JSON list of C-alpha atoms in Angstrom, two decimals:
[
{"chain": "A", "resi": 1, "resn": "MET", "atom": "CA", "xyz": [41.26, 106.71, 61.22]},
{"chain": "A", "resi": 2, "resn": "THR", "atom": "CA", "xyz": [43.71, 108.60, 63.50]},
{"chain": "A", "resi": 3, "resn": "GLY", "atom": "CA", "xyz": [41.26, 110.74, 65.15]},
{"chain": "A", "resi": 4, "resn": "TYR", "atom": "CA", "xyz": [42.89, 113.87, 63.65]},
{"chain": "A", "resi": 5, "resn": "GLU", "atom": "CA", "xyz": [40.96, 116.02, 61.11]},
{"chain": "A", "resi": 6, "resn": "HIS", "atom": "CA", "xyz": [42.86, 117.28, 57.95]},
{"chain": "A", "resi": 7, "resn": "TRP", "atom": "CA", "xyz": [43.16, 121.08, 58.11]},
{"chain": "A", "resi": 8, "resn": "ASP", "atom": "CA", "xyz": [43.63, 123.22, 55.09]},
{"chain": "A", "resi": 9, "resn": "GLY", "atom": "CA", "xyz": [44.12, 126.50, 56.79]},
{"chain": "A", "resi": 10, "resn": "ASN", "atom": "CA", "xyz": [47.11, 128.66, 56.82]},
{"chain": "A", "resi": 11, "resn": "VAL", "atom": "CA", "xyz": [49.07, 128.65, 60.23]},
{"chain": "A", "resi": 12, "resn": "ASN", "atom": "CA", "xyz": [50.36, 132.12, 59.89]},
{"chain": "A", "resi": 13, "resn": "GLU", "atom": "CA", "xyz": [46.89, 133.45, 59.45]},
{"chain": "A", "resi": 14, "resn": "ALA", "atom": "CA", "xyz": [45.60, 131.43, 62.22]},
{"chain": "A", "resi": 15, "resn": "VAL", "atom": "CA", "xyz": [48.20, 132.53, 64.60]},
{"chain": "A", "resi": 16, "resn": "THR", "atom": "CA", "xyz": [47.71, 136.15, 63.59]},
{"chain": "A", "resi": 17, "resn": "GLU", "atom": "CA", "xyz": [43.94, 135.76, 64.10]},
{"chain": "A", "resi": 18, "resn": "GLU", "atom": "CA", "xyz": [44.58, 134.39, 67.64]},
{"chain": "A", "resi": 19, "resn": "TRP", "atom": "CA", "xyz": [47.11, 137.23, 68.41]},
{"chain": "A", "resi": 20, "resn": "VAL", "atom": "CA", "xyz": [44.53, 139.80, 67.32]},
{"chain": "A", "resi": 21, "resn": "ALA", "atom": "CA", "xyz": [41.70, 138.12, 69.27]},
{"chain": "A", "resi": 22, "resn": "GLU", "atom": "CA", "xyz": [43.84, 137.81, 72.50]},
{"chain": "A", "resi": 23, "resn": "THR", "atom": "CA", "xyz": [45.54, 141.26, 72.62]},
{"chain": "A", "resi": 24, "resn": "THR", "atom": "CA", "xyz": [44.51, 144.90, 72.69]},
{"chain": "A", "resi": 25, "resn": "PRO", "atom": "CA", "xyz": [45.56, 147.21, 69.78]},
{"chain": "A", "resi": 26, "resn": "PHE", "atom": "CA", "xyz": [47.89, 149.01, 72.24]},
{"chain": "A", "resi": 27, "resn": "ASP", "atom": "CA", "xyz": [49.60, 145.69, 73.12]},
{"chain": "A", "resi": 28, "resn": "ARG", "atom": "CA", "xyz": [50.18, 144.68, 69.45]},
{"chain": "A", "resi": 29, "resn": "VAL", "atom": "CA", "xyz": [51.50, 148.30, 68.63]},
{"chain": "A", "resi": 30, "resn": "LYS", "atom": "CA", "xyz": [53.93, 147.91, 71.55]},
{"chain": "A", "resi": 31, "resn": "GLU", "atom": "CA", "xyz": [54.92, 144.37, 70.63]},
{"chain": "A", "resi": 32, "resn": "VAL", "atom": "CA", "xyz": [55.60, 145.48, 67.05]},
{"chain": "A", "resi": 33, "resn": "LEU", "atom": "CA", "xyz": [57.39, 148.65, 68.24]},
{"chain": "A", "resi": 34, "resn": "LEU", "atom": "CA", "xyz": [59.76, 146.46, 70.53]},
{"chain": "A", "resi": 35, "resn": "THR", "atom": "CA", "xyz": [60.94, 144.57, 67.46]},
{"chain": "A", "resi": 36, "resn": "THR", "atom": "CA", "xyz": [61.33, 147.71, 65.11]},
{"chain": "A", "resi": 37, "resn": "THR", "atom": "CA", "xyz": [65.08, 148.49, 64.97]},
{"chain": "A", "resi": 38, "resn": "SER", "atom": "CA", "xyz": [64.88, 150.97, 62.27]},
{"chain": "A", "resi": 39, "resn": "PHE", "atom": "CA", "xyz": [62.74, 153.99, 61.95]},
{"chain": "A", "resi": 40, "resn": "GLN", "atom": "CA", "xyz": [59.31, 153.27, 60.33]},
{"chain": "A", "resi": 41, "resn": "TYR", "atom": "CA", "xyz": [56.27, 155.39, 59.72]},
{"chain": "A", "resi": 42, "resn": "ALA", "atom": "CA", "xyz": [53.01, 154.77, 61.70]},
{"chain": "A", "resi": 43, "resn": "GLY", "atom": "CA", "xyz": [51.36, 153.14, 58.57]},
{"chain": "A", "resi": 44, "resn": "ALA", "atom": "CA", "xyz": [53.95, 150.33, 58.43]},
{"chain": "A", "resi": 45, "resn": "ILE", "atom": "CA", "xyz": [53.68, 149.70, 62.19]},
{"chain": "A", "resi": 46, "resn": "ALA", "atom": "CA", "xyz": [49.87, 149.65, 62.12]},
{"chain": "A", "resi": 47, "resn": "GLU", "atom": "CA", "xyz": [49.98, 147.03, 59.19]},
{"chain": "A", "resi": 48, "resn": "ARG", "atom": "CA", "xyz": [52.27, 144.77, 61.27]},
{"chain": "A", "resi": 49, "resn": "ALA", "atom": "CA", "xyz": [50.15, 145.33, 64.36]},
{"chain": "A", "resi": 50, "resn": "HIS", "atom": "CA", "xyz": [46.76, 144.73, 62.62]},
{"chain": "A", "resi": 51, "resn": "VAL", "atom": "CA", "xyz": [45.44, 148.07, 63.68]},
{"chain": "A", "resi": 52, "resn": "SER", "atom": "CA", "xyz": [44.36, 151.32, 61.99]},
{"chain": "A", "resi": 53, "resn": "GLU", "atom": "CA", "xyz": [46.86, 153.90, 61.17]},
{"chain": "A", "resi": 54, "resn": "PRO", "atom": "CA", "xyz": [45.33, 156.44, 63.54]},
{"chain": "A", "resi": 55, "resn": "SER", "atom": "CA", "xyz": [45.28, 153.81, 66.30]},
{"chain": "A", "resi": 56, "resn": "ALA", "atom": "CA", "xyz": [48.79, 153.08, 65.72]},
{"chain": "A", "resi": 57, "resn": "ARG", "atom": "CA", "xyz": [49.76, 156.74, 65.67]},
{"chain": "A", "resi": 58, "resn": "LYS", "atom": "CA", "xyz": [47.90, 157.33, 68.96]},
{"chain": "A", "resi": 59, "resn": "HIS", "atom": "CA", "xyz": [49.67, 154.46, 70.69]},
{"chain": "A", "resi": 60, "resn": "LEU", "atom": "CA", "xyz": [53.07, 155.08, 69.26]},
{"chain": "A", "resi": 61, "resn": "LYS", "atom": "CA", "xyz": [52.83, 158.82, 70.69]},
{"chain": "A", "resi": 62, "resn": "THR", "atom": "CA", "xyz": [51.94, 157.14, 74.06]},
{"chain": "A", "resi": 63, "resn": "LEU", "atom": "CA", "xyz": [54.96, 154.77, 73.80]},
{"chain": "A", "resi": 64, "resn": "ALA", "atom": "CA", "xyz": [57.09, 157.69, 72.77]},
{"chain": "A", "resi": 65, "resn": "ASP", "atom": "CA", "xyz": [55.94, 159.77, 75.72]},
{"chain": "A", "resi": 66, "resn": "SER", "atom": "CA", "xyz": [56.98, 157.04, 78.12]},
{"chain": "A", "resi": 67, "resn": "SER", "atom": "CA", "xyz": [60.31, 156.60, 76.42]},
{"chain": "A", "resi": 68, "resn": "LEU", "atom": "CA", "xyz": [59.70, 153.23, 74.90]},
{"chain": "A", "resi": 69, "resn": "ALA", "atom": "CA", "xyz": [59.98, 154.66, 71.34]},
{"chain": "A", "resi": 70, "resn": "GLU", "atom": "CA", "xyz": [62.42, 157.10, 69.62]},
{"chain": "A", "resi": 71, "resn": "ILE", "atom": "CA", "xyz": [60.79, 159.42, 67.15]},
{"chain": "A", "resi": 72, "resn": "ASP", "atom": "CA", "xyz": [62.17, 161.04, 63.93]},
{"chain": "A", "resi": 73, "resn": "ASP", "atom": "CA", "xyz": [60.25, 164.07, 62.40]},
{"chain": "A", "resi": 74, "resn": "THR", "atom": "CA", "xyz": [61.01, 163.83, 58.74]},
{"chain": "A", "resi": 75, "resn": "GLY", "atom": "CA", "xyz": [58.90, 166.68, 57.47]},
{"chain": "A", "resi": 76, "resn": "GLN", "atom": "CA", "xyz": [56.66, 164.23, 55.77]},
{"chain": "A", "resi": 77, "resn": "GLY", "atom": "CA", "xyz": [55.58, 162.53, 58.97]},
{"chain": "A", "resi": 78, "resn": "THR", "atom": "CA", "xyz": [56.97, 160.96, 61.94]},
{"chain": "A", "resi": 79, "resn": "ARG", "atom": "CA", "xyz": [58.79, 157.75, 62.11]},
{"chain": "A", "resi": 80, "resn": "TYR", "atom": "CA", "xyz": [59.15, 155.54, 65.15]},
{"chain": "A", "resi": 81, "resn": "LYS", "atom": "CA", "xyz": [61.50, 152.66, 66.47]},
{"chain": "A", "resi": 82, "resn": "ARG", "atom": "CA", "xyz": [62.19, 151.06, 69.88]},
{"chain": "A", "resi": 83, "resn": "SER", "atom": "CA", "xyz": [64.33, 153.23, 72.07]},
{"chain": "A", "resi": 84, "resn": "ARG", "atom": "CA", "xyz": [67.93, 152.29, 72.78]},
{"chain": "A", "resi": 85, "resn": "GLU", "atom": "CA", "xyz": [67.06, 152.50, 76.53]},
{"chain": "A", "resi": 86, "resn": "THR", "atom": "CA", "xyz": [64.31, 150.09, 76.14]},
{"chain": "A", "resi": 87, "resn": "VAL", "atom": "CA", "xyz": [66.61, 147.70, 74.65]},
{"chain": "A", "resi": 88, "resn": "ALA", "atom": "CA", "xyz": [69.37, 148.13, 77.45]},
{"chain": "A", "resi": 89, "resn": "MET", "atom": "CA", "xyz": [66.82, 147.89, 80.25]},
{"chain": "A", "resi": 90, "resn": "SER", "atom": "CA", "xyz": [65.30, 144.63, 78.66]},
{"chain": "A", "resi": 91, "resn": "ARG", "atom": "CA", "xyz": [68.77, 143.00, 78.47]},
{"chain": "A", "resi": 92, "resn": "ILE", "atom": "CA", "xyz": [69.63, 144.11, 82.12]},
{"chain": "A", "resi": 93, "resn": "GLN", "atom": "CA", "xyz": [66.24, 142.71, 83.16]},
{"chain": "A", "resi": 94, "resn": "GLU", "atom": "CA", "xyz": [67.11, 139.39, 81.58]},
{"chain": "A", "resi": 95, "resn": "LEU", "atom": "CA", "xyz": [70.56, 139.25, 83.21]},
{"chain": "A", "resi": 96, "resn": "HIS", "atom": "CA", "xyz": [68.90, 140.12, 86.64]},
{"chain": "A", "resi": 97, "resn": "SER", "atom": "CA", "xyz": [66.42, 137.18, 85.94]},
{"chain": "A", "resi": 98, "resn": "GLU", "atom": "CA", "xyz": [68.95, 134.59, 84.73]},
{"chain": "A", "resi": 99, "resn": "LEU", "atom": "CA", "xyz": [72.08, 135.21, 86.76]},
{"chain": "A", "resi": 100, "resn": "THR", "atom": "CA", "xyz": [73.09, 135.60, 90.46]},
{"chain": "A", "resi": 101, "resn": "LYS", "atom": "CA", "xyz": [75.23, 138.43, 91.36]},
{"chain": "A", "resi": 102, "resn": "GLU", "atom": "CA", "xyz": [78.27, 136.11, 91.56]},
{"chain": "A", "resi": 103, "resn": "GLU", "atom": "CA", "xyz": [77.56, 134.74, 88.08]},
{"chain": "A", "resi": 104, "resn": "LEU", "atom": "CA", "xyz": [77.33, 138.18, 86.69]},
{"chain": "A", "resi": 105, "resn": "ILE", "atom": "CA", "xyz": [80.68, 139.20, 88.27]},
{"chain": "A", "resi": 106, "resn": "GLU", "atom": "CA", "xyz": [82.34, 136.03, 86.91]},
{"chain": "A", "resi": 107, "resn": "GLY", "atom": "CA", "xyz": [80.79, 136.83, 83.38]},
{"chain": "A", "resi": 108, "resn": "ILE", "atom": "CA", "xyz": [82.17, 140.41, 83.54]},
{"chain": "A", "resi": 109, "resn": "ARG", "atom": "CA", "xyz": [85.60, 139.04, 84.63]},
{"chain": "A", "resi": 110, "resn": "ASP", "atom": "CA", "xyz": [85.42, 136.47, 81.71]},
{"chain": "A", "resi": 111, "resn": "MET", "atom": "CA", "xyz": [84.67, 139.26, 79.20]},
{"chain": "A", "resi": 112, "resn": "LYS", "atom": "CA", "xyz": [87.47, 141.41, 80.35]},
{"chain": "A", "resi": 113, "resn": "GLU", "atom": "CA", "xyz": [89.90, 138.52, 79.98]},
{"chain": "A", "resi": 114, "resn": "ARG", "atom": "CA", "xyz": [88.63, 137.86, 76.45]},
{"chain": "A", "resi": 115, "resn": "ILE", "atom": "CA", "xyz": [89.04, 141.60, 75.64]},
{"chain": "A", "resi": 116, "resn": "SER", "atom": "CA", "xyz": [92.59, 141.50, 76.92]},
{"chain": "A", "resi": 117, "resn": "THR", "atom": "CA", "xyz": [93.32, 138.55, 74.90]},
{"chain": "A", "resi": 118, "resn": "TYR", "atom": "CA", "xyz": [92.27, 140.34, 71.67]},
{"chain": "A", "resi": 119, "resn": "GLN", "atom": "CA", "xyz": [94.38, 143.41, 72.67]},
{"chain": "A", "resi": 120, "resn": "GLU", "atom": "CA", "xyz": [97.30, 141.15, 73.20]},
{"chain": "A", "resi": 121, "resn": "LYS", "atom": "CA", "xyz": [96.80, 139.00, 70.13]},
{"chain": "A", "resi": 122, "resn": "TYR", "atom": "CA", "xyz": [96.49, 141.96, 67.77]},
{"chain": "A", "resi": 123, "resn": "GLY", "atom": "CA", "xyz": [98.43, 144.63, 69.37]},
{"chain": "A", "resi": 124, "resn": "ALA", "atom": "CA", "xyz": [95.55, 147.02, 69.48]},
{"chain": "A", "resi": 125, "resn": "THR", "atom": "CA", "xyz": [93.66, 148.82, 72.28]},
{"chain": "A", "resi": 126, "resn": "ASP", "atom": "CA", "xyz": [90.28, 148.50, 70.84]},
{"chain": "A", "resi": 127, "resn": "PRO", "atom": "CA", "xyz": [88.52, 146.91, 67.60]},
{"chain": "A", "resi": 128, "resn": "ASP", "atom": "CA", "xyz": [88.47, 150.15, 65.90]},
{"chain": "A", "resi": 129, "resn": "ASP", "atom": "CA", "xyz": [92.36, 150.42, 66.01]},
{"chain": "A", "resi": 130, "resn": "LEU", "atom": "CA", "xyz": [92.56, 147.01, 64.64]},
{"chain": "A", "resi": 131, "resn": "ALA", "atom": "CA", "xyz": [90.08, 147.81, 61.90]},
{"chain": "A", "resi": 132, "resn": "LEU", "atom": "CA", "xyz": [92.29, 150.70, 60.64]},
{"chain": "A", "resi": 133, "resn": "GLU", "atom": "CA", "xyz": [95.25, 148.15, 60.19]},
{"chain": "A", "resi": 134, "resn": "LEU", "atom": "CA", "xyz": [93.51, 145.24, 58.62]},
{"chain": "A", "resi": 135, "resn": "GLU", "atom": "CA", "xyz": [93.56, 144.38, 54.93]},
{"chain": "A", "resi": 136, "resn": "ALA", "atom": "CA", "xyz": [90.21, 143.86, 53.24]},
{"chain": "A", "resi": 137, "resn": "ASP", "atom": "CA", "xyz": [90.61, 140.26, 52.70]},
{"chain": "A", "resi": 138, "resn": "ASN", "atom": "CA", "xyz": [91.73, 139.26, 56.27]},
{"chain": "A", "resi": 139, "resn": "GLY", "atom": "CA", "xyz": [88.73, 137.32, 57.08]},
{"chain": "A", "resi": 140, "resn": "GLU", "atom": "CA", "xyz": [89.89, 136.07, 60.53]},
{"chain": "A", "resi": 141, "resn": "GLY", "atom": "CA", "xyz": [90.75, 139.65, 61.62]},
{"chain": "A", "resi": 142, "resn": "TRP", "atom": "CA", "xyz": [87.33, 141.11, 60.53]},
{"chain": "A", "resi": 143, "resn": "ALA", "atom": "CA", "xyz": [85.62, 138.16, 62.45]},
{"chain": "A", "resi": 144, "resn": "ALA", "atom": "CA", "xyz": [87.83, 139.15, 65.52]},
{"chain": "A", "resi": 145, "resn": "ILE", "atom": "CA", "xyz": [86.68, 142.70, 65.13]},
{"chain": "A", "resi": 146, "resn": "SER", "atom": "CA", "xyz": [83.00, 141.66, 65.01]},
{"chain": "A", "resi": 147, "resn": "ARG", "atom": "CA", "xyz": [83.48, 139.39, 68.23]},
{"chain": "A", "resi": 148, "resn": "TRP", "atom": "CA", "xyz": [85.39, 141.96, 70.07]},
{"chain": "A", "resi": 149, "resn": "ARG", "atom": "CA", "xyz": [82.87, 144.80, 69.61]},
{"chain": "A", "resi": 150, "resn": "GLY", "atom": "CA", "xyz": [80.19, 142.30, 70.69]},
{"chain": "A", "resi": 151, "resn": "LEU", "atom": "CA", "xyz": [82.22, 141.64, 73.73]},
{"chain": "A", "resi": 152, "resn": "LYS", "atom": "CA", "xyz": [82.64, 145.39, 74.45]},
{"chain": "A", "resi": 153, "resn": "GLU", "atom": "CA", "xyz": [78.87, 145.89, 73.90]},
{"chain": "A", "resi": 154, "resn": "ASN", "atom": "CA", "xyz": [78.01, 142.98, 76.24]},
{"chain": "A", "resi": 155, "resn": "LEU", "atom": "CA", "xyz": [80.45, 144.14, 78.92]},
{"chain": "A", "resi": 156, "resn": "LYS", "atom": "CA", "xyz": [78.80, 147.55, 79.11]},
{"chain": "A", "resi": 157, "resn": "VAL", "atom": "CA", "xyz": [75.39, 146.10, 79.54]},
{"chain": "A", "resi": 158, "resn": "ALA", "atom": "CA", "xyz": [76.74, 143.48, 82.28]},
{"chain": "A", "resi": 159, "resn": "GLN", "atom": "CA", "xyz": [78.47, 146.28, 84.09]},
{"chain": "A", "resi": 160, "resn": "ALA", "atom": "CA", "xyz": [75.28, 148.41, 84.06]},
{"chain": "A", "resi": 161, "resn": "ALA", "atom": "CA", "xyz": [73.32, 145.25, 85.24]},
{"chain": "A", "resi": 162, "resn": "LEU", "atom": "CA", "xyz": [75.71, 144.73, 88.15]},
{"chain": "A", "resi": 163, "resn": "SER", "atom": "CA", "xyz": [75.61, 148.42, 89.06]},
{"chain": "A", "resi": 164, "resn": "LEU", "atom": "CA", "xyz": [71.87, 148.02, 89.37]},
{"chain": "A", "resi": 165, "resn": "TYR", "atom": "CA", "xyz": [71.77, 144.68, 90.75]},
{"chain": "A", "resi": 166, "resn": "ASP", "atom": "CA", "xyz": [70.75, 145.76, 94.32]},
{"chain": "A", "resi": 167, "resn": "PHE", "atom": "CA", "xyz": [69.08, 148.95, 93.28]},
{"chain": "A", "resi": 168, "resn": "ASP", "atom": "CA", "xyz": [65.84, 149.67, 95.23]},
{"chain": "A", "resi": 169, "resn": "PRO", "atom": "CA", "xyz": [64.62, 153.28, 94.73]},
{"chain": "A", "resi": 170, "resn": "ASP", "atom": "CA", "xyz": [61.95, 153.07, 97.24]},
{"chain": "A", "resi": 171, "resn": "SER", "atom": "CA", "xyz": [64.09, 151.88, 100.10]},
{"chain": "A", "resi": 172, "resn": "GLU", "atom": "CA", "xyz": [65.45, 154.02, 102.75]},
{"chain": "A", "resi": 173, "resn": "ARG", "atom": "CA", "xyz": [68.56, 151.71, 103.09]},
{"chain": "A", "resi": 174, "resn": "GLY", "atom": "CA", "xyz": [69.60, 152.47, 99.60]},
{"chain": "A", "resi": 175, "resn": "SER", "atom": "CA", "xyz": [71.63, 149.63, 98.04]},
{"chain": "A", "resi": 176, "resn": "ASP", "atom": "CA", "xyz": [72.03, 147.74, 101.47]},
{"chain": "A", "resi": 177, "resn": "ALA", "atom": "CA", "xyz": [72.06, 144.23, 99.97]},
{"chain": "A", "resi": 178, "resn": "SER", "atom": "CA", "xyz": [72.08, 142.54, 103.31]},
{"chain": "A", "resi": 179, "resn": "GLN", "atom": "CA", "xyz": [68.17, 142.75, 103.32]},
{"chain": "A", "resi": 180, "resn": "PHE", "atom": "CA", "xyz": [67.79, 141.97, 99.65]},
{"chain": "A", "resi": 181, "resn": "ASN", "atom": "CA", "xyz": [67.20, 138.50, 98.14]},
{"chain": "A", "resi": 182, "resn": "SER", "atom": "CA", "xyz": [70.47, 138.23, 96.35]},
{"chain": "A", "resi": 183, "resn": "SER", "atom": "CA", "xyz": [69.35, 135.22, 94.38]},
{"chain": "A", "resi": 184, "resn": "ARG", "atom": "CA", "xyz": [68.28, 137.32, 91.39]},
{"chain": "A", "resi": 185, "resn": "GLY", "atom": "CA", "xyz": [68.71, 141.11, 90.68]},
{"chain": "A", "resi": 186, "resn": "ALA", "atom": "CA", "xyz": [66.33, 143.99, 91.81]},
{"chain": "A", "resi": 187, "resn": "LEU", "atom": "CA", "xyz": [64.98, 144.25, 88.22]},
{"chain": "A", "resi": 188, "resn": "ALA", "atom": "CA", "xyz": [64.29, 140.49, 87.70]},
{"chain": "A", "resi": 189, "resn": "GLY", "atom": "CA", "xyz": [60.63, 140.78, 88.09]},
{"chain": "A", "resi": 190, "resn": "GLU", "atom": "CA", "xyz": [60.13, 143.93, 86.10]},
{"chain": "A", "resi": 191, "resn": "SER", "atom": "CA", "xyz": [60.45, 142.52, 82.63]},
{"chain": "A", "resi": 192, "resn": "GLU", "atom": "CA", "xyz": [56.58, 142.49, 81.94]},
{"chain": "A", "resi": 193, "resn": "ASN", "atom": "CA", "xyz": [56.91, 146.24, 81.91]},
{"chain": "A", "resi": 194, "resn": "LEU", "atom": "CA", "xyz": [59.10, 146.34, 78.70]},
{"chain": "A", "resi": 195, "resn": "SER", "atom": "CA", "xyz": [58.15, 143.07, 76.86]},
{"chain": "A", "resi": 196, "resn": "ALA", "atom": "CA", "xyz": [54.91, 142.84, 75.13]}
]
């Protein structure tokens, strides 16, 4: 006898039951919303969040009012998904938590060099220019377009993170970094506001 009892339960059901027991309906709706990348009706979100549809609708309206959700009125009802701003701020907060200002600057420099390499290699100013020139069966070229687009998107987020690194809206000193703890960005401790 090993001391372990045999369990015949369903792991997914057990995890869901624990999640429902340990979170509020609002927290579950918010958590589901933050993973919703395409518009969905409140009923679908309610099902995933294990709440009633009226409860989901009420919480989704609150989340939309606070700019965490985008809405789409279809004439047959309102659909919801996470807002682009929420995604951007979440990524900026991750960068502020994980990187020093110097590491962020170095990452930006590296991404710019990699983009320049693509421009030189393919003789195009951006990935869309390259897409117009490629043949449909050029697998390497299409993969490069995908990586290049990803680099451009990551560069935008990194540049936004750098511009907000020393940001303190409550300080009379503005962005004076001399009094700021530069080991992590100004928004590093704010991630609990966006994540569920």
